[in-house]
Short mmCIF file of C-alpha atoms in Angstrom, two decimals:
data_model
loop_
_atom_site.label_atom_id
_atom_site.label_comp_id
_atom_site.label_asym_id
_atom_site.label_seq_id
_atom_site.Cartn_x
_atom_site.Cartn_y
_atom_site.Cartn_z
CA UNK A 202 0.00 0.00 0.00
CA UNK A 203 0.97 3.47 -0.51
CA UNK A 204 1.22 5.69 2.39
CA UNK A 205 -0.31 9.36 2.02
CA UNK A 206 3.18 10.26 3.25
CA UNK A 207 5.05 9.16 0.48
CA UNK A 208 2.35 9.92 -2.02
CA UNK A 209 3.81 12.61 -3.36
CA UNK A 210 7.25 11.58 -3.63
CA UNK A 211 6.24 9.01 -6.52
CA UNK A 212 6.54 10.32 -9.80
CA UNK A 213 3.15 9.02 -12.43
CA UNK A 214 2.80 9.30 -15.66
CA UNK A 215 -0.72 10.46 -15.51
CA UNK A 216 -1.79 13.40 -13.59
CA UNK A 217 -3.03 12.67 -10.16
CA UNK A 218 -4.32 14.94 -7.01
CA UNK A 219 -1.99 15.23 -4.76
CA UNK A 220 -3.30 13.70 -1.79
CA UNK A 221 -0.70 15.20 0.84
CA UNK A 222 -0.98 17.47 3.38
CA UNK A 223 -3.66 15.78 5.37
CA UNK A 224 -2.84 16.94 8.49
CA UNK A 225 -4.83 19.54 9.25
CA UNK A 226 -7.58 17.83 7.14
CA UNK A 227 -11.30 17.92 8.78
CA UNK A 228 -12.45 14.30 9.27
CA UNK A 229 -15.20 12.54 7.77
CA UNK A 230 -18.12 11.89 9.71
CA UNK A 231 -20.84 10.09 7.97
CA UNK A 232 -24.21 11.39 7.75
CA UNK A 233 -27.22 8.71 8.44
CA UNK A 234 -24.85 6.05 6.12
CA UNK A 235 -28.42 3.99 5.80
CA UNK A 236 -30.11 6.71 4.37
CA UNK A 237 -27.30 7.20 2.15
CA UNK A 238 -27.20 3.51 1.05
CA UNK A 239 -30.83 2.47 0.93
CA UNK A 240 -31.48 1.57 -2.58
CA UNK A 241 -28.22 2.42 -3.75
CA UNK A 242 -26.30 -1.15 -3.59
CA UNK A 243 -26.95 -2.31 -7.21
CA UNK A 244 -28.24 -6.29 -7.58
CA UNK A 245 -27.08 -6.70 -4.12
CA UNK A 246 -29.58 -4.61 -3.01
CA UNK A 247 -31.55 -6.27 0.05
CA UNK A 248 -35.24 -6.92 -1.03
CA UNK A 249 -36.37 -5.13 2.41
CA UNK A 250 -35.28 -1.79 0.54
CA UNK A 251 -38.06 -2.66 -2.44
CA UNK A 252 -40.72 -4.95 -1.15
CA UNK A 253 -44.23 -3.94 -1.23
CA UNK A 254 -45.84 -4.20 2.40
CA UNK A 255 -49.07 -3.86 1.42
CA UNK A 256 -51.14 -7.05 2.07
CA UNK A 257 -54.51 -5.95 0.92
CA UNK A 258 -55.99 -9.17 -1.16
CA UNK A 259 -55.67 -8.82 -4.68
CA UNK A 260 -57.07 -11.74 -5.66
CA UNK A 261 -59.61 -9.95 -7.48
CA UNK A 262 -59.09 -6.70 -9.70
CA UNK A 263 -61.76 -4.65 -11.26
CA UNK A 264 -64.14 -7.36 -11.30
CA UNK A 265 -61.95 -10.00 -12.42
CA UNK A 266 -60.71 -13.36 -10.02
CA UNK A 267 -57.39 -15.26 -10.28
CA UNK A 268 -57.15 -18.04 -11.87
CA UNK A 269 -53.26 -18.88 -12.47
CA UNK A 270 -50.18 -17.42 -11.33
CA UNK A 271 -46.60 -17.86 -13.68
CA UNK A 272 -43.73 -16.10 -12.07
CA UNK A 273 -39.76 -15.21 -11.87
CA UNK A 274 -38.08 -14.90 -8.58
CA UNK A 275 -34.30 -14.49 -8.12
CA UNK A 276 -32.61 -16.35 -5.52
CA UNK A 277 -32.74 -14.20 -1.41
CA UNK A 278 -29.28 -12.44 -0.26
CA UNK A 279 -26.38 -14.56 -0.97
CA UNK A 280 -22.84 -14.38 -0.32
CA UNK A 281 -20.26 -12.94 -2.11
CA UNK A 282 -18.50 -14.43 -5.20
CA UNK A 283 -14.70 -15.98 -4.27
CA UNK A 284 -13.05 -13.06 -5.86
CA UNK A 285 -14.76 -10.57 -3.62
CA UNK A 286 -14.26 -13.02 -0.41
CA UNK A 287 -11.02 -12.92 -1.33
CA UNK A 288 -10.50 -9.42 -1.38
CA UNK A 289 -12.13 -8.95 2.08
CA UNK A 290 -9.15 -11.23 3.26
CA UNK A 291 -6.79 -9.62 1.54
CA UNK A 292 -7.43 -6.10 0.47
CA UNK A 293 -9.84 -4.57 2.89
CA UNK A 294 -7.51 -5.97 5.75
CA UNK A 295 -4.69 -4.09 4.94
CA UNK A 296 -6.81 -1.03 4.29
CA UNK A 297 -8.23 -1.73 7.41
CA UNK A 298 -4.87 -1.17 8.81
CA UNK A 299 -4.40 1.80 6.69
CA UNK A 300 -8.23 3.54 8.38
CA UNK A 301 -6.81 2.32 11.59
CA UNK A 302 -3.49 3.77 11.38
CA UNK A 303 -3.81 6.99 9.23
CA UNK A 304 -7.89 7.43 7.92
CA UNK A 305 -9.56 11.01 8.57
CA UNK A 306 -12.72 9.34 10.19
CA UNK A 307 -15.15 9.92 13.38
CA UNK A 308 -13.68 8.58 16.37
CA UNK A 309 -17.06 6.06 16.10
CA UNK A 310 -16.27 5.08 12.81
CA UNK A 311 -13.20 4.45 13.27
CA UNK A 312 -14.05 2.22 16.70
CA UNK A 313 -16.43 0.08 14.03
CA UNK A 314 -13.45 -0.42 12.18
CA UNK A 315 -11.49 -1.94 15.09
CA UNK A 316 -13.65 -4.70 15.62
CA UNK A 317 -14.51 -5.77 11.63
CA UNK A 318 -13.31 -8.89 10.42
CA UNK A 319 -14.44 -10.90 7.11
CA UNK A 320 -17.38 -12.78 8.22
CA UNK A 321 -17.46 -15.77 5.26
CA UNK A 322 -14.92 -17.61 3.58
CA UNK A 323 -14.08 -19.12 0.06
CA UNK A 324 -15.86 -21.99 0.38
CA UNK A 325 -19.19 -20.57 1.51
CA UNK A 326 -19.04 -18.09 -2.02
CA UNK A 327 -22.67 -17.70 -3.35
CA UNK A 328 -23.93 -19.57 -0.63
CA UNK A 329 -27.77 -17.85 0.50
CA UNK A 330 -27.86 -16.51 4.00
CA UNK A 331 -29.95 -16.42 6.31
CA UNK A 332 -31.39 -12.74 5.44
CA UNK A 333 -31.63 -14.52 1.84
CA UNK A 334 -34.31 -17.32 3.46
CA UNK A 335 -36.03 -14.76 5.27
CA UNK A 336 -36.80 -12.58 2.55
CA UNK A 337 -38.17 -15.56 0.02
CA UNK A 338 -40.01 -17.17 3.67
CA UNK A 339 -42.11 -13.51 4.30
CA UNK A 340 -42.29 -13.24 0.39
CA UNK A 341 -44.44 -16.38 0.40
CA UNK A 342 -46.66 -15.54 3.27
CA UNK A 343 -47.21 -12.30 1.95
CA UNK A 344 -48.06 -14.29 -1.16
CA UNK A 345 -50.69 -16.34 1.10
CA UNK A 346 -52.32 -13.01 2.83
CA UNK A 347 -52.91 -10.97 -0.89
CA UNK A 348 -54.46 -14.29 -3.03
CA UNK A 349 -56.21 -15.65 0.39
CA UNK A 350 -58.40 -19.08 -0.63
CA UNK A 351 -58.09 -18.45 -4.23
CA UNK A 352 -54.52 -20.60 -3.50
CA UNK A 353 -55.15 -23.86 -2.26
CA UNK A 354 -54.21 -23.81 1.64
CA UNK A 355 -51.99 -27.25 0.86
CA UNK A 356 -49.91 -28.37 -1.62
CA UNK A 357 -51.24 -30.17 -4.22
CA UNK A 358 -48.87 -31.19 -7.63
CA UNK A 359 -51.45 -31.12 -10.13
CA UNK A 360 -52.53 -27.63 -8.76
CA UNK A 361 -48.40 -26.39 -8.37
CA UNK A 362 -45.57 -26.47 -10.13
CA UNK A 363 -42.05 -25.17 -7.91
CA UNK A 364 -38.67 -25.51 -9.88
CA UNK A 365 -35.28 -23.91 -9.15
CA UNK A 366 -31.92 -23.65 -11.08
CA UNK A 367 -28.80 -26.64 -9.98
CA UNK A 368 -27.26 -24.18 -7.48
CA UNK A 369 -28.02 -23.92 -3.33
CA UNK A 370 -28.97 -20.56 -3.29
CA UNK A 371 -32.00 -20.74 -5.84
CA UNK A 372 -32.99 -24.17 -3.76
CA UNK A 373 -33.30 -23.17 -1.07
CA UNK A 374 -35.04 -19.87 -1.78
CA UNK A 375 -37.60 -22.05 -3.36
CA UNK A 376 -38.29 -23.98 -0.34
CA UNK A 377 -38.19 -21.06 2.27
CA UNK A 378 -40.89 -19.75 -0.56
CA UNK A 379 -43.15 -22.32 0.09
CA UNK A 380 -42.67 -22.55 3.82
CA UNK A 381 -44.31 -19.39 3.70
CA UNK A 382 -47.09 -19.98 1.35
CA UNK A 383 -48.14 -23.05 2.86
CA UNK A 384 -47.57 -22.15 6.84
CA UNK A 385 -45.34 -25.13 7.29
CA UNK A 386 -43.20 -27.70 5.34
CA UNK A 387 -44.72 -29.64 2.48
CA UNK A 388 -43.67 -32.62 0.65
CA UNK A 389 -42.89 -30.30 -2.41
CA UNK A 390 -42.18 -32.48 -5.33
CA UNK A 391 -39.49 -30.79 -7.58
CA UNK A 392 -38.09 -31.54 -10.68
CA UNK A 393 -34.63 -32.08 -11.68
CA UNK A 394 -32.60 -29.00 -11.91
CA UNK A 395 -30.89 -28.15 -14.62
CA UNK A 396 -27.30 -26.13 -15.19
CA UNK A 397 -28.81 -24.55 -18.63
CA UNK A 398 -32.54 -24.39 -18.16
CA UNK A 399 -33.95 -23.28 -21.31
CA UNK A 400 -36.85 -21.24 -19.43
CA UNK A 401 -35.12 -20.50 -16.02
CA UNK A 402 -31.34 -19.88 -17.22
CA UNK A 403 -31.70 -19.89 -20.55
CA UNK A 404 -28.79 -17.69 -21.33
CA UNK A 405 -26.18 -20.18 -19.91
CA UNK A 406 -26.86 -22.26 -23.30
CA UNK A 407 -26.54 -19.07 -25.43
CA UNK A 408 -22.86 -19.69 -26.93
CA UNK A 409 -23.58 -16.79 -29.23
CA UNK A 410 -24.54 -14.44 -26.27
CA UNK A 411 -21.74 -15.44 -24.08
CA UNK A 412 -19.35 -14.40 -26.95
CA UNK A 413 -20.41 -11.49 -28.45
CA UNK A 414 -22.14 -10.01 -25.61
CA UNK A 415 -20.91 -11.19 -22.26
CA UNK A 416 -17.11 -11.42 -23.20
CA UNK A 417 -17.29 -8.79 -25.95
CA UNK A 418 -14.32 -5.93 -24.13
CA UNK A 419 -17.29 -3.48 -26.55
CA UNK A 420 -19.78 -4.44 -24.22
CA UNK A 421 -17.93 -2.67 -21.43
CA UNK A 422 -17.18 0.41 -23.34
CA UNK A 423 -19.29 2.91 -21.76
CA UNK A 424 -18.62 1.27 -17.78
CA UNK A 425 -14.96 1.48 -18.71
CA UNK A 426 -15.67 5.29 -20.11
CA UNK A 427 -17.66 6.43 -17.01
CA UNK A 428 -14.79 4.28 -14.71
CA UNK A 429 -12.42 7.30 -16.17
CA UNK A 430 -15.07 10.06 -15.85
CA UNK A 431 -14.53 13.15 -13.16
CA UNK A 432 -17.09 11.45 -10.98
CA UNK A 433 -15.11 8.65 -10.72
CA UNK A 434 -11.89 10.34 -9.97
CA UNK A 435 -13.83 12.40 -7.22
CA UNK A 436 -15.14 9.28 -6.00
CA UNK A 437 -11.65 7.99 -5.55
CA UNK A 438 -9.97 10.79 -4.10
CA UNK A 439 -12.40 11.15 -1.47
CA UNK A 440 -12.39 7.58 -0.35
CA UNK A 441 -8.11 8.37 -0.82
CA UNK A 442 -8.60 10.92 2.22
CA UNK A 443 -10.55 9.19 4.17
CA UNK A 444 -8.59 5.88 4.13
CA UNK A 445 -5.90 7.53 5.15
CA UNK A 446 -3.82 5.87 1.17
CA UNK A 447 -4.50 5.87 -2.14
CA UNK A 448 -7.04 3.44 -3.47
CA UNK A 449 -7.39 2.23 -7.06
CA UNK A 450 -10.82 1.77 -8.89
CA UNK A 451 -10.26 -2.04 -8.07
CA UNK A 452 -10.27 -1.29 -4.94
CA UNK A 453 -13.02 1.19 -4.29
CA UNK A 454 -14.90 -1.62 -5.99
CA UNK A 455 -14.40 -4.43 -3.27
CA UNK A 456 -15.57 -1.75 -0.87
CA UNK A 457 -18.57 -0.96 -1.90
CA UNK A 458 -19.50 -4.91 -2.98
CA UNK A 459 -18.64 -5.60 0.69
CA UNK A 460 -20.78 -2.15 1.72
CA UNK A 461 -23.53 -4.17 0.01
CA UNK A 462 -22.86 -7.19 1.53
CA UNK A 463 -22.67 -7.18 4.80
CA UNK A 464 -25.89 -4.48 5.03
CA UNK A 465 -27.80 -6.54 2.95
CA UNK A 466 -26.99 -9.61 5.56
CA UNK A 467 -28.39 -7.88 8.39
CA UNK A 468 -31.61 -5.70 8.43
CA UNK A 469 -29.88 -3.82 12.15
CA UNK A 470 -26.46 -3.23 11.16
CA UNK A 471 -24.76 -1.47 8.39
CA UNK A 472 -21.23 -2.51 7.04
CA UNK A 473 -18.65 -0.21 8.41
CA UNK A 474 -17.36 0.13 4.83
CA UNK A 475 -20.23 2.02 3.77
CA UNK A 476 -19.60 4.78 6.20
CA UNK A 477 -16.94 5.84 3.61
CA UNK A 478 -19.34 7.16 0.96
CA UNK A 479 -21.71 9.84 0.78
CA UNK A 480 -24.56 9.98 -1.25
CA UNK A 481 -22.64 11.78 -4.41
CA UNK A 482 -20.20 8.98 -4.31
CA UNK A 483 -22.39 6.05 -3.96
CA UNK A 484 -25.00 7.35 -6.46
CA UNK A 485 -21.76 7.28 -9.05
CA UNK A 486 -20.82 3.70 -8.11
CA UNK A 487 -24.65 2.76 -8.28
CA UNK A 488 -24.41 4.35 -11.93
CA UNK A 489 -21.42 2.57 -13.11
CA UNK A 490 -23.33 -0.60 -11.99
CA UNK A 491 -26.17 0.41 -13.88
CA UNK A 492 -24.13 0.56 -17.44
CA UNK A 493 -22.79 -2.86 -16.42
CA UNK A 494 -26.15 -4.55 -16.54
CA UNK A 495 -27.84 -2.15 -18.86
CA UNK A 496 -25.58 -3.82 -21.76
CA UNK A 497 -24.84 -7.10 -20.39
CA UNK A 498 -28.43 -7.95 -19.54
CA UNK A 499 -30.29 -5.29 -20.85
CA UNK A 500 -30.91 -3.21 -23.68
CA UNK A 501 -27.79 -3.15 -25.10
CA UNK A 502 -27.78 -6.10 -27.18
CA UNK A 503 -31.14 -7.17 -28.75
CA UNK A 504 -30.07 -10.96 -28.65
CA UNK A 505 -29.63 -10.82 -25.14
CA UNK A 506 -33.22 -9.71 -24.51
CA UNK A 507 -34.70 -12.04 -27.46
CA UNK A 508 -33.60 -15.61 -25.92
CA UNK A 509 -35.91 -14.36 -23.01
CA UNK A 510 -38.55 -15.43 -25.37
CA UNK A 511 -37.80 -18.77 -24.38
CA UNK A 512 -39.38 -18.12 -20.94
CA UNK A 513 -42.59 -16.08 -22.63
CA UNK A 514 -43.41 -19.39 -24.32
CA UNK A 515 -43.65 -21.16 -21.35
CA UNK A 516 -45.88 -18.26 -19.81
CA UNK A 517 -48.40 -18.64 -22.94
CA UNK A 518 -48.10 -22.39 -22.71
CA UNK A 519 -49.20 -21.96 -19.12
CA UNK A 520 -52.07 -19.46 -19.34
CA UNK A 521 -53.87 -21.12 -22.54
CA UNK A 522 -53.45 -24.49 -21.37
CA UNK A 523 -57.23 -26.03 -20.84
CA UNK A 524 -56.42 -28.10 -16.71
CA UNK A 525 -53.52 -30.52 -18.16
CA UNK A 526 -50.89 -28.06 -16.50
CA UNK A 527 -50.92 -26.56 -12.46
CA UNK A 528 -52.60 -23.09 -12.27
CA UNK A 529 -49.80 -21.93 -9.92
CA UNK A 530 -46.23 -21.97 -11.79
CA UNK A 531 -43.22 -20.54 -9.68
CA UNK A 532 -39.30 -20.20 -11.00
CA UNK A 533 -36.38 -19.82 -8.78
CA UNK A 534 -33.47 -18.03 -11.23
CA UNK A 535 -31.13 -15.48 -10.90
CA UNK A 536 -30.10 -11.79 -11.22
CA UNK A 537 -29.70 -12.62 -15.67
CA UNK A 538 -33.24 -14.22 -15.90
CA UNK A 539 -34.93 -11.18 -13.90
CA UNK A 540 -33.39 -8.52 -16.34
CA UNK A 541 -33.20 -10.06 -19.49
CA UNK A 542 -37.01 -10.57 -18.90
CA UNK A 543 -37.61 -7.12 -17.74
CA UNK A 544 -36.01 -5.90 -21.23
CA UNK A 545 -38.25 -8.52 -22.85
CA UNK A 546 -41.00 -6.66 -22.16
CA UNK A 547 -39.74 -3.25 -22.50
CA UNK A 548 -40.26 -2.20 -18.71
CA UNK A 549 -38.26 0.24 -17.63
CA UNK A 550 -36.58 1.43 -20.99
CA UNK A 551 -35.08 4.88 -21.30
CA UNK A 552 -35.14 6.74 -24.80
CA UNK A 553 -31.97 7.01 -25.61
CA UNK A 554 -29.41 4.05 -24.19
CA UNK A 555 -27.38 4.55 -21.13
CA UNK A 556 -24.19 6.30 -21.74
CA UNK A 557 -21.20 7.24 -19.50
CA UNK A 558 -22.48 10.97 -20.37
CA UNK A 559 -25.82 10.47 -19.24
CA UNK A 560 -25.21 9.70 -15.79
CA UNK A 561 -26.85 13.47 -14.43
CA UNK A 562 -29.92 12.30 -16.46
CA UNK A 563 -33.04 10.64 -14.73
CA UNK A 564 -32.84 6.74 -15.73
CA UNK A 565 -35.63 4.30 -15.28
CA UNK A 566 -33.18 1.60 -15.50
CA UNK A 567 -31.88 1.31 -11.90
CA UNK A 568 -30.83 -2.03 -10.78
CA UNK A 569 -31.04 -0.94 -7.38
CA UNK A 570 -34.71 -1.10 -8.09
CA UNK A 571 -35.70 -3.53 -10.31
CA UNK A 572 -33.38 -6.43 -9.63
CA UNK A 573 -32.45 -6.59 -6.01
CA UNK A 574 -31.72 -9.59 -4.26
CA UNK A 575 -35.01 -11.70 -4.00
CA UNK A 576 -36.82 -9.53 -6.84
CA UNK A 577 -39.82 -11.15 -8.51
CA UNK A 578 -41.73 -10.69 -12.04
CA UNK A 579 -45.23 -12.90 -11.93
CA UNK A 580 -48.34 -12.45 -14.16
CA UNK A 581 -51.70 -13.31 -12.92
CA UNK A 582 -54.62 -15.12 -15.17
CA UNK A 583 -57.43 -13.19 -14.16
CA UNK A 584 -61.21 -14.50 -15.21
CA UNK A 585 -63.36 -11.18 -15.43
CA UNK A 586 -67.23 -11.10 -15.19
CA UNK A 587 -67.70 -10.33 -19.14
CA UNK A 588 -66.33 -13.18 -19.83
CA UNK A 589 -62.73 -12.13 -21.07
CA UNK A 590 -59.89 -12.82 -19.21
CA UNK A 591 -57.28 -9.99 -18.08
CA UNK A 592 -53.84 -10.11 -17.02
CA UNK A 593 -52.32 -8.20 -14.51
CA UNK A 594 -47.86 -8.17 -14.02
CA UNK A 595 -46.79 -7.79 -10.69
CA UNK A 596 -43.14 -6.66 -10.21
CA UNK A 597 -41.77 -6.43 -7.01
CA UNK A 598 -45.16 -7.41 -5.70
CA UNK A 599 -46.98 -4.58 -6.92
CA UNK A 600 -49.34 -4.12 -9.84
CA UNK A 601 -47.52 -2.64 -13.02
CA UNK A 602 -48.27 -1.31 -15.95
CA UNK A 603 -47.47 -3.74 -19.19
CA UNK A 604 -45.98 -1.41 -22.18
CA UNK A 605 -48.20 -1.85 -24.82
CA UNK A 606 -51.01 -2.44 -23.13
CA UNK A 607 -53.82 0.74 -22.00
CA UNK A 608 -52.36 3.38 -19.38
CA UNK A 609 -55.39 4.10 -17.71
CA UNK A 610 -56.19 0.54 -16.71
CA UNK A 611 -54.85 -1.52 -14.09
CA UNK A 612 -54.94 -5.23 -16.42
CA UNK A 613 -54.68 -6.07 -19.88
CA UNK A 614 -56.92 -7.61 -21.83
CA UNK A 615 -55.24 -11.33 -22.32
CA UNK A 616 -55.60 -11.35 -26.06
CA UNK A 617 -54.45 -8.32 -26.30
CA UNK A 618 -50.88 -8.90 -24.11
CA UNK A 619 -50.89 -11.96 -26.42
CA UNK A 620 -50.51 -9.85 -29.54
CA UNK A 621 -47.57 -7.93 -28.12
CA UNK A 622 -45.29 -10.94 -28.37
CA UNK A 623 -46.55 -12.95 -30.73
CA UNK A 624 -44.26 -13.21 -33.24
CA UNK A 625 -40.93 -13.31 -31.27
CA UNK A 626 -42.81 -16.37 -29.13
CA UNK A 627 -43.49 -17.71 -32.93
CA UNK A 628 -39.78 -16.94 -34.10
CA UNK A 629 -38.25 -18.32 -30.59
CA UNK A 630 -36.10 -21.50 -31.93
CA UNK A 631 -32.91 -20.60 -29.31
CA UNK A 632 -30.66 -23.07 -31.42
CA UNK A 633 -30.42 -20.87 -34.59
CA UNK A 634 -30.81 -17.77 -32.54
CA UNK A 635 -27.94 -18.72 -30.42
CA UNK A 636 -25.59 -20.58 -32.83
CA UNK A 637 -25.68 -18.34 -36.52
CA UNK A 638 -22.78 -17.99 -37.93
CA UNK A 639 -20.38 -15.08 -36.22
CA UNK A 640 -21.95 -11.25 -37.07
CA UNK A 641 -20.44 -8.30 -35.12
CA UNK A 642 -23.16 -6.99 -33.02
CA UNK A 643 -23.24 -3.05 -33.63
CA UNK A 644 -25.43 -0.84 -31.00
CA UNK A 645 -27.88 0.46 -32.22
CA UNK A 646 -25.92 4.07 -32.42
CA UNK A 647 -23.85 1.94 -35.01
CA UNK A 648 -26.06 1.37 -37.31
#
């Protein structure tokens, strides 16, 4: 690490701000640090921050009653991946040291300091927590209190139909799901999970996507360009002089994954590391997360939104069945399924894509928002007394608006939703749309 101290006797090649002088430097205090980080963390936002609380019953709308349920839900709070476990060990120990030794903080910040120490190792990467079954376990009762008896009180396999993804976390979010929707512990019968799921993960069989997309360095372009922006810079200075040493941009990144982290594993307490930013600076590294997902899973790409098509089918294939399928259809995925599916449907879409320059601009895409940690997309059948049926899409848990579809009302006529996807579900074969022969993908600004 390099000491503020000796800072300035390095010579760079790039122009830096001098970070000396510290001595008579006023020190940081932070202001309310949840306020400042509530709905700010990116995907590993804690689903307490979005959640809808409202339990009125909703099991009929304008005159129309339930009569199936299809949804998405990503997997509760999890831990960290290895990398970012392994930077807690390593990294944010020795800056640690650094806070300890030479930061600018509060003499209570600084106390909170003395006594942190990584809480999860390697092993337990990706693993859901606690906080994680808590959130899918209240999801489901909440689930119970809004539909009432228009759910069967026990489970029943030719009335449900529960399947996860072939990893712990999405498991076990499942069955803390239907510990809440049922009161108690069922004999749930599940089907095998899959790696590649073609309707819950079915990006993971997308060679195409994963090369031209996901690993494309283009893809990254406008992170990387906002990564270099003033903002940034500011960002890092300021966390510079309050550390007490300079910190690079990999750095200021395992802090505020770790900020995340730890306050999205406890509802009470609020990482120590997150008393380092104020609102200007996390709002930037909240942005930067933004243009991450907004072209990897987003809008950037249209193939990455069109293989979601593969999970519309199986919505339609659900809703116009005639009894041969359960009513009540619910997915355990991830973070990529949520999003994709989200820019599927054209929720949330700004007019002109997400740049590094338009970070000052209002955004609807905010993955703080629409895709924290236990976030949920679901569609409810609804049987109206004309009989027509209606749809209504719940994100988040509460009603939304379908783009497309009328503003003023609260469902959709079902034929009409129908309509709006109808030829991409016709056109969804994901073998030729993820294996055609190698063709740059240009952005749209490209063309």
């Amino acid at each position: 690490m390099v000491t503020l101290s000796t800072l300035c006797l390095i010579s760079f090649h790039v122009v830096l701000v001098c970070l000396c002088s510290l001595s008579g430097a006023e020190r940081w205090c932070a202001d309310n640090p949840k306020d400042t980080v509530f709905r700010r963390l990116g995907t590993k936002t804690p689903y307490r921050h979005v959640q809808n609380k409202d339990v009125r019953n909703i099991a009929t709308v304008d005159g129309c009653t339930v009569d199936k349920i299809w949804g998405l839900f990503r997997h509760g709070t999890r831990n960290p991946s290895k990398s970012i476990i392994d930077h807690m060990h390593g990294t944010l120990v020795e800056l640690q040291r650094d806070i300890l030794e030479n930061g600018r903080l509060c003499k209570e910040q600084l106390s909170k300091f003395e006594t942190w120490k990584p809480q999860v190792t390697p092993d337990e990467a990706k693993l859901l927590v606690r906080e994680g079954g808590q959130e899918l376990f209240h999801l489901g009762e909440r689930f119970r209190k809004r539909f009432g008896s228009h759910i069967p009180e026990r489970y029943d396999s030719s009335e449900f139909y529960f399947k996860f993804t072939k990893t712990e976390r999405a498991e076990y979010s499942a069955r803390n799901f239907t510990r809440g929707l049922f009161g108690q512990d069922e004999p749930i019968e599940y089907p095998e999970a899959l790696r590649r799921d073609p309707v819950l993960r079915f990006y993971k069989g997308c060679e195409k996507w994963r090369k031209q997309v996901k690993e494309n360095p283009y893809s990254y372009r406008e992170k990387d360009r906002f990564g270099g922006s003033k903002e940034m810079r500011t960002v890092i200075e300021k966390l510079s002089k309050r550390i007490g040493t300079f910190v690079s941009p990999e750095d200021v990144h395992a802090i505020y994954q770790t900020c995340a982290f730890e306050t999205a594993w406890n509802e009470r307490d609020i990482s120590p590391w997150c008393t380092l930013f104020d609102k200007e600076s996390i709002s930037a590294l909240e942005y930067n997360e933004d243009l991450k997902y907004y072209w990897i899973d987003g809008y950037g790409y249209e193939l990455t939104y069109r293989q979601a098509c593969s999970a519309f089918r199986d919505l339609f294939a659900n809703f116009d069945a005639s009894g041969e399928r359960p009513r009540f259809t619910f997915y355990f995925t991830h973070s990529g399924t949520l999003l994709k599916s989200i820019a599927f449907m054209n929720l949330y879409k700004d007019n002109e894509p997400l740049t590094a320059q338009s970070y000052r601009y209002k955004r609807k895409w905010r993955v703080s928002h629409i895709d924290a940690f236990g976030s949920n997309l679901y569609f409810v059948l609804y049987n109206c007394s004309n009989g027509t049926q209606s749809v209504g899409l719940y994100h988040q848990e509460r009603l939304t608006h379908i783009p497309g579809c009328p503003e003023n009302a609260l469902l959709c006529d079902y034929d009409r939703f129908k309509q709006l996807y109808v030829d991409r579900i016709e056109q969804c074969d994901l073998n030729t749309m993820c294996s055609e022969p190698h063709v740059p993908s240009l952005r749209k600004d490209e063309l």
